[in-house]
């Protein structure tokens, strides 16, 4: 009986503390009415507690609003975005990449793919790279044999740098549009276009192959070649283009 009595006393004391905390919290939000001065302290506490419970029950439920519908990019807007991207690719090809904002270019490419203009972006990049390579092969075809290996090696290394930088802009297209439509990734596309446009040109492949064979024969005969790294670079380019 003594234990039960102590338990009841402790529980009543705990309940009193909880009521006191509720009243203190509610008193910060709801001030006591001046007309209740004549009431007892307990009556005012009961009134404040009842007002608090009523206001808690009247709170609105939390609802999740749907996402706002975004405006679809039309063909004219997509063409303008692509024009800015095409100019940026030209700047990258001309070694003026320091003037560009890659974050903005990535966002523009992302928006084109997001708004279902991936075909425009992919075909535009392919045509842009092809036009750049056509200009490159036109210059290489007029180079003399004495400096052809050096120019081909330089053009190959610069093209690889250009393609890698373009890939950084088009990462989202490589992850989404390319596998969904079974297209070549941008890096493989750039190397494939180099093989088709530059390496397989009749004024390039045959001359480079002949120069390499002559250099190898001269080295086997004991003659010192001018630059072994240049031969290795062109041999690597030749082997890589044959594998593509």
Coordinates of C-alpha atoms in Angstrom, one line a residue:
X1 CA 0.0 0.0 0.0
X2 CA 2.9 2.4 0.8
X3 CA 4.5 1.7 -2.6
X4 CA 1.2 2.3 -4.4
X5 CA 0.7 5.6 -2.5
X6 CA 4.2 6.8 -3.4
X7 CA 3.7 5.8 -7.1
X8 CA 0.4 7.8 -7.2
X9 CA 2.2 10.8 -5.7
X10 CA 5.0 10.7 -8.2
X11 CA 2.6 10.3 -11.1
X12 CA 0.5 13.2 -10.0
X13 CA 3.6 15.3 -9.5
X14 CA 4.8 14.4 -13.0
X15 CA 1.3 15.3 -14.5
X16 CA 1.4 18.6 -12.7
X17 CA 4.8 19.4 -14.2
X18 CA 3.6 18.5 -17.7
X19 CA 0.6 20.8 -17.3
X20 CA 2.8 23.6 -16.0
X21 CA 5.1 23.3 -19.0
X22 CA 2.1 23.4 -21.4
X23 CA 0.8 26.4 -19.7
X24 CA 4.1 28.2 -19.8
X25 CA 4.5 27.5 -23.5
X26 CA 1.0 28.6 -24.4
X27 CA 1.4 31.7 -22.2
X28 CA 4.2 32.9 -24.5
X29 CA 1.8 32.9 -27.4
X30 CA -1.6 33.7 -25.8
X31 CA -1.6 36.4 -23.1
X32 CA -4.1 36.1 -20.2
X33 CA -7.3 38.1 -20.6
X34 CA -7.5 41.1 -18.3
X35 CA -11.2 40.2 -17.6
X36 CA -10.0 37.0 -15.9
X37 CA -8.3 38.8 -13.0
X38 CA -11.0 37.7 -10.7
X39 CA -10.5 34.0 -11.5
X40 CA -8.2 31.8 -9.7
X41 CA -4.8 30.8 -11.1
X42 CA -5.9 27.3 -11.8
X43 CA -9.0 28.5 -13.7
X44 CA -6.8 30.7 -15.9
X45 CA -4.4 27.8 -16.6
X46 CA -7.3 25.6 -17.7
X47 CA -8.6 28.3 -20.0
X48 CA -5.2 28.8 -21.6
X49 CA -4.7 25.1 -22.0
X50 CA -8.1 24.7 -23.7
X51 CA -7.3 27.6 -26.1
X52 CA -4.0 26.0 -27.0
X53 CA -5.6 22.7 -27.8
X54 CA -8.3 24.3 -29.9
X55 CA -5.7 26.3 -31.9
X56 CA -3.6 23.2 -32.4
X57 CA -6.6 21.3 -33.8
X58 CA -7.4 24.2 -36.2
X59 CA -4.0 24.0 -37.9
X60 CA -4.0 23.2 -41.5
X61 CA -2.6 19.9 -42.7
X62 CA 0.7 19.9 -44.6
X63 CA 0.1 19.3 -48.4
X64 CA 2.7 18.7 -51.1
X65 CA 2.1 20.9 -54.1
X66 CA 2.8 19.6 -57.6
X67 CA 5.7 20.8 -59.5
X68 CA 5.2 23.8 -61.7
X69 CA 5.0 22.9 -65.4
X70 CA 8.1 24.2 -67.3
X71 CA 7.8 25.9 -70.7
X72 CA 8.9 23.6 -73.5
X73 CA 11.8 25.0 -75.6
X74 CA 10.6 25.5 -79.2
X75 CA 12.6 24.9 -82.4
X76 CA 13.7 28.5 -82.7
X77 CA 15.0 28.7 -79.1
X78 CA 16.8 25.4 -79.6
X79 CA 18.5 26.7 -82.7
X80 CA 19.7 29.8 -80.9
X81 CA 21.1 27.7 -78.1
X82 CA 22.9 25.5 -80.6
X83 CA 24.3 28.5 -82.4
X84 CA 26.0 29.6 -79.2
X85 CA 27.3 26.1 -78.6
X86 CA 28.6 25.9 -82.2
X87 CA 30.5 29.2 -81.8
X88 CA 32.0 27.8 -78.5
X89 CA 33.2 24.7 -80.3
X90 CA 34.9 26.8 -82.9
X91 CA 36.6 28.8 -80.1
X92 CA 37.8 25.5 -78.5
X93 CA 39.2 24.4 -81.9
X94 CA 41.0 27.7 -82.3
X95 CA 42.6 27.4 -78.8
X96 CA 40.5 30.2 -77.2
X97 CA 38.9 28.1 -74.5
X98 CA 40.0 30.4 -71.7
X99 CA 37.4 32.9 -72.9
X100 CA 34.5 30.5 -72.4
X101 CA 32.3 29.6 -69.5
X102 CA 32.1 25.8 -69.4
X103 CA 29.4 25.8 -66.8
X104 CA 27.1 27.9 -69.0
X105 CA 27.9 25.7 -72.0
X106 CA 27.2 22.5 -70.1
X107 CA 23.8 24.0 -69.0
X108 CA 22.9 24.9 -72.5
X109 CA 23.7 21.4 -73.8
X110 CA 21.8 19.9 -70.8
X111 CA 18.7 22.0 -71.6
X112 CA 18.7 21.0 -75.3
X113 CA 18.7 17.3 -74.3
X114 CA 16.2 17.8 -71.6
X115 CA 13.7 19.5 -74.0
X116 CA 14.0 16.7 -76.6
X117 CA 16.4 18.5 -78.9
X118 CA 19.2 15.8 -78.6
X119 CA 19.1 15.1 -82.4
X120 CA 19.8 18.8 -83.1
X121 CA 22.7 18.8 -80.7
X122 CA 24.3 15.5 -81.8
X123 CA 24.0 16.2 -85.5
X124 CA 25.2 19.8 -85.0
X125 CA 28.3 18.6 -83.2
X126 CA 29.0 16.0 -85.9
X127 CA 28.7 18.6 -88.7
X128 CA 30.8 21.1 -86.8
X129 CA 33.7 18.6 -86.2
X130 CA 33.5 17.5 -89.9
X131 CA 33.8 21.1 -91.1
X132 CA 36.8 21.7 -88.9
X133 CA 38.4 18.5 -90.1
X134 CA 37.8 19.4 -93.7
X135 CA 39.7 22.6 -93.2
X136 CA 42.5 20.7 -91.5
X137 CA 42.8 18.1 -94.3
X138 CA 42.8 20.9 -96.9
X139 CA 45.9 22.4 -95.2
X140 CA 47.6 19.1 -94.7
X141 CA 47.2 18.1 -98.3
X142 CA 49.3 21.1 -99.4
X143 CA 52.1 20.4 -96.9
X144 CA 55.4 19.2 -98.4
X145 CA 56.7 15.8 -97.6
X146 CA 59.5 17.1 -95.5
X147 CA 57.2 18.4 -92.8
X148 CA 54.1 16.3 -93.4
X149 CA 54.8 13.8 -90.5
X150 CA 55.2 16.7 -88.1
X151 CA 52.0 18.4 -89.2
X152 CA 50.0 15.2 -89.1
X153 CA 51.2 14.5 -85.6
X154 CA 50.4 18.0 -84.4
X155 CA 47.0 18.0 -85.9
X156 CA 46.2 14.6 -84.4
X157 CA 47.2 15.7 -80.9
X158 CA 45.3 19.0 -81.1
X159 CA 42.2 17.2 -82.4
X160 CA 42.2 14.9 -79.4
X161 CA 42.4 17.8 -77.0
X162 CA 39.5 19.5 -78.8
X163 CA 37.4 16.4 -78.6
X164 CA 38.1 15.9 -74.9
X165 CA 37.0 19.5 -74.1
X166 CA 33.8 19.1 -76.2
X167 CA 33.1 15.9 -74.3
X168 CA 33.2 17.8 -71.0
X169 CA 30.4 20.0 -72.3
X170 CA 28.3 17.1 -73.6
X171 CA 28.6 14.7 -70.7
X172 CA 24.8 14.7 -70.1
X173 CA 24.1 13.9 -73.7
X174 CA 26.7 11.0 -73.5
X175 CA 24.9 9.6 -70.4
X176 CA 21.3 9.9 -71.7
X177 CA 20.8 10.6 -75.4
X178 CA 23.6 8.5 -76.8
X179 CA 22.7 5.1 -75.2
X180 CA 19.0 5.6 -75.7
X181 CA 19.4 6.2 -79.4
X182 CA 22.4 3.9 -79.9
X183 CA 24.8 6.5 -81.2
X184 CA 28.5 6.8 -80.9
X185 CA 29.8 8.6 -77.8
X186 CA 31.2 12.0 -78.5
X187 CA 34.8 11.0 -78.1
X188 CA 34.5 8.0 -80.4
X189 CA 32.6 10.1 -82.8
X190 CA 35.4 12.7 -83.0
X191 CA 38.1 10.1 -83.5
X192 CA 36.0 8.3 -86.1
X193 CA 35.5 11.5 -88.1
X194 CA 39.3 12.2 -88.0
X195 CA 39.9 8.7 -89.5
X196 CA 37.3 9.2 -92.2
X197 CA 38.0 12.8 -93.1
X198 CA 41.7 13.2 -92.6
X199 CA 43.5 9.9 -92.4
X200 CA 41.7 8.2 -95.3
X201 CA 42.2 11.2 -97.6
X202 CA 44.2 10.2 -100.7
X203 CA 46.8 12.9 -100.2
X204 CA 47.4 12.0 -96.6
X205 CA 47.3 8.3 -95.8
X206 CA 49.4 7.1 -98.8
X207 CA 52.1 9.8 -98.3
X208 CA 52.4 9.3 -94.5
X209 CA 52.6 5.5 -95.0
X210 CA 55.4 5.9 -97.6
X211 CA 57.3 8.4 -95.4
X212 CA 57.1 6.0 -92.4
X213 CA 58.3 3.0 -94.4
X214 CA 61.2 5.0 -95.7
X215 CA 62.1 6.2 -92.2
X216 CA 62.0 2.7 -90.9
X217 CA 64.1 1.4 -93.7
X218 CA 66.7 4.1 -93.2
X219 CA 66.9 3.4 -89.5
X220 CA 67.4 -0.3 -90.2
X221 CA 70.2 0.6 -92.6
X222 CA 72.0 2.4 -89.8
X223 CA 71.1 5.9 -90.7
X224 CA 70.2 8.2 -87.8
X225 CA 66.7 9.6 -88.0
X226 CA 65.9 13.2 -87.0
X227 CA 63.2 12.5 -84.4
X228 CA 62.2 9.1 -83.2
X229 CA 59.3 10.5 -81.1
X230 CA 57.8 11.9 -84.4
X231 CA 57.9 8.5 -86.0
X232 CA 56.3 6.9 -82.9
X233 CA 53.6 9.5 -82.9
X234 CA 52.7 8.9 -86.5
X235 CA 52.9 5.1 -86.2
X236 CA 50.5 5.4 -83.2
X237 CA 48.1 7.5 -85.2
X238 CA 48.3 5.1 -88.1
X239 CA 47.6 2.1 -85.9
X240 CA 44.8 3.8 -84.0
X241 CA 43.0 4.9 -87.1
X242 CA 43.2 1.4 -88.5
X243 CA 41.5 0.0 -85.3
X244 CA 38.7 2.6 -85.3

